[in-house]
Amino acid sequence: MNDYIREVALYIIDNHTIKEAADNFHKSISIIKKYLAEVRNENNPQYDAILAEKLALAQKKIILAGTKKGGALGKRKSKMTEEEKRSYAMMWLSGLTLEELSLKTNIPTSTLQENIRSIKDDELQNQIDEYLKGADIWKR
């Protein structure tokens, strides 16, 4: 493998994407991919197993970082205010089931439960726990 292809591989290993490498070396993305395929080709007489392994690990790291970033961007915050959450919790504690509360508010039961349980009030959470333990939830 020639020095130019090795330089491209080392650039990718230094935590750069294929697109960044294409821009840096003034080549197309497909040419950069061909260079990287040549680095990974075990049948190449100048194959360097250590370089190929470093390249594979670097690309996995970039993919993982992208996945993590996408997951972070995809998380939505609750649109309910603390006051609304408390109001729904009080309705639930007054005897409404989550299903009835869901029908009344047009909010899915899982969302209601998640938001009610996210209230940062230990006393209220203990009250809900006691209510669920003491009440016969099958008759509610």
GROMACS .gro file of C-alpha atoms in nm:
model
  140
    1MET     CA    1   0.000   0.000   0.000
    2ASN     CA    2   0.142   0.334  -0.091
    3ASP     CA    3   0.214   0.614   0.154
    4TYR     CA    4  -0.079   0.825   0.032
    5ILE     CA    5  -0.334   0.554   0.123
    6ARG     CA    6  -0.161   0.504   0.458
    7GLU     CA    7  -0.186   0.879   0.518
    8VAL     CA    8  -0.561   0.872   0.443
    9ALA     CA    9  -0.605   0.580   0.684
   10LEU     CA   10  -0.409   0.758   0.957
   11TYR     CA   11  -0.623   1.069   0.903
   12ILE     CA   12  -0.938   0.859   0.962
   13ILE     CA   13  -0.774   0.699   1.267
   14ASP     CA   14  -0.717   1.050   1.407
   15ASN     CA   15  -1.096   1.070   1.460
   16HIS     CA   16  -1.201   1.219   1.126
   17THR     CA   17  -1.497   1.108   0.918
   18ILE     CA   18  -1.477   0.987   0.560
   19LYS     CA   19  -1.636   1.313   0.445
   20GLU     CA   20  -1.374   1.515   0.631
   21ALA     CA   21  -1.101   1.302   0.473
   22ALA     CA   22  -1.251   1.356   0.128
   23ASP     CA   23  -1.249   1.732   0.185
   24ASN     CA   24  -0.898   1.730   0.329
   25PHE     CA   25  -0.744   1.522   0.049
   26HIS     CA   26  -0.958   1.677  -0.227
   27LYS     CA   27  -1.096   1.339  -0.330
   28SER     CA   28  -1.447   1.202  -0.361
   29ILE     CA   29  -1.605   1.004  -0.080
   30SER     CA   30  -1.609   0.692  -0.299
   31ILE     CA   31  -1.233   0.720  -0.364
   32ILE     CA   32  -1.166   0.752   0.010
   33LYS     CA   33  -1.380   0.442   0.070
   34LYS     CA   34  -1.181   0.254  -0.194
   35TYR     CA   35  -0.857   0.355  -0.022
   36LEU     CA   36  -0.991   0.233   0.311
   37ALA     CA   37  -1.106  -0.094   0.152
   38GLU     CA   38  -0.752  -0.139   0.025
   39VAL     CA   39  -0.620  -0.091   0.380
   40ARG     CA   40  -0.859  -0.363   0.503
   41ASN     CA   41  -0.779  -0.603   0.214
   42GLU     CA   42  -0.594  -0.899   0.365
   43ASN     CA   43  -0.492  -1.021   0.017
   44ASN     CA   44  -0.289  -0.704  -0.044
   45PRO     CA   45   0.082  -0.793  -0.025
   46GLN     CA   46   0.145  -0.475   0.177
   47TYR     CA   47  -0.140  -0.548   0.422
   48ASP     CA   48  -0.079  -0.406   0.769
   49ALA     CA   49  -0.296  -0.586   1.024
   50ILE     CA   50  -0.231  -0.330   1.298
   51LEU     CA   51  -0.328  -0.038   1.074
   52ALA     CA   52  -0.641  -0.222   0.957
   53GLU     CA   53  -0.742  -0.293   1.318
   54LYS     CA   54  -0.684   0.069   1.423
   55LEU     CA   55  -0.892   0.184   1.127
   56ALA     CA   56  -1.177  -0.052   1.220
   57LEU     CA   57  -1.173   0.067   1.581
   58ALA     CA   58  -1.163   0.434   1.477
   59GLN     CA   59  -1.462   0.389   1.247
   60LYS     CA   60  -1.658   0.205   1.518
   61LYS     CA   61  -1.581   0.490   1.758
   62ILE     CA   62  -1.714   0.746   1.508
   63ILE     CA   63  -2.029   0.540   1.452
   64LEU     CA   64  -2.081   0.505   1.828
   65ALA     CA   65  -2.040   0.881   1.880
   66GLY     CA   66  -2.298   0.947   1.608
   67THR     CA   67  -2.541   0.700   1.760
   68LYS     CA   68  -2.498   0.856   2.102
   69LYS     CA   69  -2.549   1.205   1.962
   70GLY     CA   70  -2.862   1.093   1.776
   71GLY     CA   71  -3.001   0.940   2.093
   72ALA     CA   72  -2.936   1.256   2.287
   73LEU     CA   73  -3.105   1.469   2.024
   74GLY     CA   74  -3.401   1.233   2.008
   75LYS     CA   75  -3.494   1.262   2.374
   76ARG     CA   76  -3.782   1.495   2.428
   77LYS     CA   77  -3.856   1.678   2.743
   78SER     CA   78  -4.195   1.664   2.907
   79LYS     CA   79  -4.432   1.937   2.802
   80MET     CA   80  -4.625   1.904   3.127
   81THR     CA   81  -4.564   2.155   3.398
   82GLU     CA   82  -4.507   2.040   3.755
   83GLU     CA   83  -4.849   2.181   3.842
   84GLU     CA   84  -5.019   1.970   3.573
   85LYS     CA   85  -4.831   1.660   3.687
   86ARG     CA   86  -4.944   1.719   4.046
   87SER     CA   87  -5.300   1.774   3.929
   88TYR     CA   88  -5.300   1.441   3.742
   89ALA     CA   89  -5.143   1.269   4.043
   90MET     CA   90  -5.420   1.402   4.269
   91MET     CA   91  -5.685   1.283   4.022
   92TRP     CA   92  -5.522   0.939   4.021
   93LEU     CA   93  -5.509   0.932   4.402
   94SER     CA   94  -5.875   1.039   4.420
   95GLY     CA   95  -5.979   0.710   4.262
   96LEU     CA   96  -5.955   0.752   3.885
   97THR     CA   97  -5.769   0.477   3.708
   98LEU     CA   98  -5.494   0.568   3.466
   99GLU     CA   99  -5.719   0.449   3.183
  100GLU     CA  100  -6.001   0.682   3.294
  101LEU     CA  101  -5.754   0.966   3.338
  102SER     CA  102  -5.616   0.893   2.992
  103LEU     CA  103  -5.962   0.911   2.835
  104LYS     CA  104  -6.035   1.233   3.018
  105THR     CA  105  -5.708   1.404   2.920
  106ASN     CA  106  -5.627   1.239   2.583
  107ILE     CA  107  -5.280   1.153   2.717
  108PRO     CA  108  -5.155   0.793   2.690
  109THR     CA  109  -5.154   0.602   3.019
  110SER     CA  110  -4.780   0.535   2.995
  111THR     CA  111  -4.711   0.907   2.954
  112LEU     CA  112  -4.934   0.992   3.249
  113GLN     CA  113  -4.766   0.737   3.473
  114GLU     CA  114  -4.418   0.842   3.363
  115ASN     CA  115  -4.492   1.210   3.430
  116ILE     CA  116  -4.663   1.145   3.763
  117ARG     CA  117  -4.369   0.932   3.874
  118SER     CA  118  -4.122   1.203   3.767
  119ILE     CA  119  -4.256   1.452   4.023
  120LYS     CA  120  -3.970   1.544   4.256
  121ASP     CA  121  -4.166   1.518   4.578
  122ASP     CA  122  -4.078   1.225   4.804
  123GLU     CA  123  -4.389   1.271   5.017
  124LEU     CA  124  -4.621   1.256   4.715
  125GLN     CA  125  -4.434   0.956   4.572
  126ASN     CA  126  -4.465   0.774   4.906
  127GLN     CA  127  -4.835   0.860   4.911
  128ILE     CA  128  -4.874   0.709   4.563
  129ASP     CA  129  -4.678   0.398   4.668
  130GLU     CA  130  -4.897   0.352   4.976
  131TYR     CA  131  -5.211   0.407   4.770
  132LEU     CA  132  -5.105   0.141   4.521
  133LYS     CA  133  -5.014  -0.105   4.798
  134GLY     CA  134  -5.328  -0.050   5.001
  135ALA     CA  135  -5.587  -0.014   4.727
  136ASP     CA  136  -5.723  -0.312   4.549
  137ILE     CA  137  -5.620  -0.191   4.206
  138TRP     CA  138  -5.827  -0.460   4.033
  139LYS     CA  139  -6.147  -0.306   4.166
  140ARG     CA  140  -6.055   0.055   4.080
   0.00000   0.00000   0.00000
